[in-house]
């Protein structure tokens, strides 16, 4: 099993690229954002509790997403590996993920970080709001908070992974196909 983290600020294109990459390389795509939105859509107790946190652009508690991911790892079979999208988002989540994988004889093989300029991020999120109807994409204050939270809580993971020698920056500007090509070429080295 080969495991990848796809990483980058909100609007960097993680979700779009993950769907394409998972299909191309037979990876199981695990997006905590999608899992949380599914809980909200299903009207579960957890979904109801998490929706107010998400609509402010804050992070849900580490234990919630760690538990979700652990359950999915154990129920996914017959794939070449995992593609983690939007998880981990804190150093504590990263440590938990490493342990989870190590306990199962796996590791994080590579962390692919999409680099996108700030103005382009905001442009993409505003555009996505028109199409997706996601409440956290609509409000510029929430968008700004998500980017601030990313810088404060999520970006430190880059240093953590750099020290482990798995950090791989990718130019996230250009067309979807351009970026897909860059990511694919990189991932092929491991598969
Ligand atoms: P984006 O990357 O576009 O901001 P996501 O769909 O990955 O969007 O996540 C949407 C929201 O879900 C986040 O702003 C956060 O509130 C919550 N969320 C998703 N994944 C995590 C996580 N790993 N830890 C904490 N909160 C999360």
Coordinates of C-alpha atoms and ligand atoms in Angstrom, one line a residue:
X1 CA 0.0 0.0 0.0
X2 CA 1.2 3.5 -0.9
X3 CA -0.3 6.4 1.0
X4 CA -0.4 10.0 -0.1
X5 CA -1.4 13.2 1.6
X6 CA -2.8 15.9 -0.7
X7 CA -2.3 19.2 0.9
X8 CA -2.9 22.9 0.4
X9 CA -5.0 25.8 1.5
X10 CA -8.8 26.0 1.0
X11 CA -9.4 26.4 -2.7
X12 CA -6.1 24.9 -3.8
X13 CA -7.9 22.2 -5.7
X14 CA -7.3 19.2 -3.4
X15 CA -10.8 17.8 -3.9
X16 CA -10.9 18.1 -7.7
X17 CA -7.5 16.6 -8.1
X18 CA -8.0 13.8 -5.6
X19 CA -11.0 12.4 -7.4
X20 CA -9.0 12.2 -10.6
X21 CA -5.9 10.8 -9.0
X22 CA -7.8 8.2 -7.0
X23 CA -9.4 6.9 -10.2
X24 CA -6.2 6.8 -12.2
X25 CA -4.1 5.0 -9.5
X26 CA -6.8 2.9 -7.8
X27 CA -6.4 4.7 -4.5
X28 CA -9.1 5.0 -1.9
X29 CA -9.9 8.8 -1.6
X30 CA -10.6 9.8 2.0
X31 CA -11.9 13.4 2.4
X32 CA -12.9 14.4 5.9
X33 CA -14.7 17.4 4.5
X34 CA -16.9 15.1 2.4
X35 CA -17.4 12.7 5.3
X36 CA -18.5 15.6 7.5
X37 CA -20.8 17.0 4.9
X38 CA -22.4 13.6 4.5
X39 CA -23.1 13.5 8.2
X40 CA -24.8 16.9 7.9
X41 CA -26.8 15.8 4.9
X42 CA -27.9 12.7 6.7
X43 CA -29.0 14.8 9.7
X44 CA -27.0 12.8 12.3
X45 CA -26.3 14.0 15.8
X46 CA -22.7 14.4 14.9
X47 CA -23.6 16.3 11.7
X48 CA -25.8 18.7 13.6
X49 CA -23.0 19.4 16.2
X50 CA -20.3 19.8 13.5
X51 CA -22.2 22.0 11.1
X52 CA -22.0 25.2 13.2
X53 CA -18.2 24.8 13.6
X54 CA -17.8 24.2 9.9
X55 CA -19.9 27.1 8.9
X56 CA -17.6 29.4 10.8
X57 CA -14.6 28.0 9.1
X58 CA -13.2 26.5 12.3
X59 CA -11.8 23.0 12.6
X60 CA -13.9 20.3 14.1
X61 CA -12.2 18.4 17.1
X62 CA -9.3 16.2 16.2
X63 CA -10.9 13.1 17.8
X64 CA -14.0 13.4 15.5
X65 CA -12.0 13.2 12.2
X66 CA -9.4 10.7 13.6
X67 CA -12.2 8.3 14.4
X68 CA -13.8 8.7 11.0
X69 CA -10.6 8.0 9.2
X70 CA -9.7 5.0 11.3
X71 CA -13.1 3.4 10.5
X72 CA -12.6 4.0 6.8
X73 CA -9.1 2.6 6.7
X74 CA -10.3 -0.6 8.2
X75 CA -13.2 -1.0 5.9
X76 CA -11.3 -0.2 2.6
X77 CA -10.0 -3.3 0.8
X78 CA -8.6 -4.0 -2.7
X79 CA -6.9 -0.6 -3.3
X80 CA -3.3 0.4 -4.1
X81 CA -3.3 2.7 -1.1
X82 CA -5.0 5.8 0.4
X83 CA -5.2 9.4 -0.7
X84 CA -5.9 11.6 2.3
X85 CA -7.6 14.9 1.3
X86 CA -8.2 17.6 3.9
X87 CA -6.8 15.3 6.6
X88 CA -4.6 15.7 8.6
X89 CA -5.2 19.4 9.4
X90 CA -3.3 19.6 12.6
X91 CA 0.0 18.2 13.8
X92 CA -1.9 16.1 16.4
X93 CA -4.0 14.6 13.5
X94 CA -0.7 13.8 11.7
X95 CA 0.8 12.0 14.6
X96 CA -2.5 10.0 15.0
X97 CA -2.5 9.1 11.3
X98 CA 1.1 8.0 11.4
X99 CA 0.4 5.8 14.4
X100 CA -2.7 4.4 12.7
X101 CA -0.8 3.5 9.6
X102 CA 2.3 2.2 11.5
X103 CA 0.0 -0.1 13.5
X104 CA -1.2 -1.6 10.2
X105 CA 2.3 -1.9 8.7
X106 CA 2.0 1.2 6.5
X107 CA 3.3 4.7 6.5
X108 CA 2.8 8.1 4.8
X109 CA 4.8 7.7 1.6
X110 CA 4.5 11.3 0.2
X111 CA 2.9 14.6 1.0
X112 CA 2.0 16.6 -2.1
X113 CA 1.5 20.3 -1.4
X114 CA -0.4 22.4 -3.9
X115 CA 1.1 25.9 -4.0
X116 CA -1.5 28.5 -5.1
X117 CA -1.3 32.3 -4.8
X118 CA -3.7 33.9 -2.3
X119 CA -5.7 36.0 -4.8
X120 CA -6.3 32.9 -6.9
X121 CA -7.5 31.0 -3.9
X122 CA -10.1 33.6 -3.1
X123 CA -11.2 33.7 -6.7
X124 CA -11.7 30.0 -6.9
X125 CA -13.7 29.8 -3.6
X126 CA -16.0 32.6 -4.7
X127 CA -16.6 30.8 -8.0
X128 CA -17.1 27.4 -6.2
X129 CA -19.7 29.1 -3.9
X130 CA -21.9 29.8 -7.0
X131 CA -21.8 26.2 -8.1
X132 CA -21.5 24.1 -4.9
X133 CA -23.8 26.0 -2.6
X134 CA -21.5 25.3 0.3
X135 CA -22.3 27.8 3.1
X136 CA -18.6 28.1 4.1
X137 CA -17.7 29.3 0.5
X138 CA -20.3 32.1 0.4
X139 CA -19.1 34.5 3.1
X140 CA -15.8 36.3 2.6
X141 CA -15.3 36.5 6.4
X142 CA -15.5 32.7 6.6
X143 CA -13.2 32.3 3.6
X144 CA -10.6 34.5 5.3
X145 CA -11.0 32.6 8.6
X146 CA -10.4 29.3 6.8
X147 CA -7.2 30.6 5.2
X148 CA -6.1 32.0 8.6
X149 CA -6.8 28.7 10.3
X150 CA -4.9 26.9 7.6
X151 CA -1.9 29.1 8.2
X152 CA -2.0 28.8 12.0
X153 CA -2.9 25.1 12.5
X154 CA -2.4 23.2 9.3
X155 CA 0.7 24.7 7.7
X156 CA 3.0 23.6 10.6
X157 CA 2.4 20.0 9.2
X158 CA 4.6 20.9 6.3
X159 CA 7.7 21.4 8.5
X160 CA 6.8 18.1 10.3
X161 CA 6.7 16.2 7.0
X162 CA 9.8 18.0 5.6
X163 CA 11.8 16.6 8.5
X164 CA 10.6 13.1 7.6
X165 CA 11.7 13.7 4.0
X166 CA 8.2 13.2 2.4
X167 CA 7.4 16.9 1.6
X168 CA 6.9 17.5 -2.1
X169 CA 5.8 20.9 -3.3
X170 CA 3.7 21.1 -6.5
X171 CA 2.8 24.1 -8.6
X172 CA -0.9 24.5 -8.1
X173 CA -1.4 27.3 -10.7
X174 CA -2.7 26.6 -14.2
X175 CA -5.4 24.4 -15.7
X176 CA -6.8 21.4 -13.9
X177 CA -5.1 19.1 -16.5
X178 CA -1.7 20.9 -16.0
X179 CA -1.9 20.3 -12.3
X180 CA -3.1 16.8 -12.7
X181 CA -0.1 16.0 -14.9
X182 CA 2.3 17.4 -12.3
X183 CA 0.7 15.4 -9.5
X184 CA 0.5 12.2 -11.6
X185 CA 4.2 12.4 -12.6
X186 CA 5.2 12.7 -9.0
X187 CA 2.9 9.9 -7.7
X188 CA 4.1 7.5 -10.4
X189 CA 7.5 7.4 -8.7
X190 CA 5.9 5.6 -5.8
X191 CA 3.4 3.3 -7.6
Ligands
LIG1 P1 -11.6 23.1 2.1 O1 -10.3 22.3 2.0 O2 -12.1 23.5 0.8 O3 -11.6 24.1 3.1 P2 -13.0 20.7 3.2 O4 -14.1 20.1 2.5 O5 -11.7 19.9 3.3 O6 -12.8 22.1 2.6 O7 -13.4 21.0 4.7 C1 -14.5 21.8 5.1 C2 -14.6 22.0 6.6 O8 -14.7 20.8 7.3 C3 -13.3 22.7 7.2 O9 -13.3 24.1 7.1 C4 -13.5 22.2 8.7 O10 -14.4 22.9 9.4 C5 -14.0 20.8 8.5 N1 -12.9 19.8 8.4 C6 -12.6 19.0 7.3 N2 -11.6 18.2 7.6 C7 -11.2 18.4 8.8 C8 -10.1 18.0 9.7 N3 -9.3 17.0 9.2 N4 -10.0 18.5 10.9 C9 -10.8 19.4 11.4 N5 -11.8 19.9 10.6 C10 -12.0 19.5 9.4

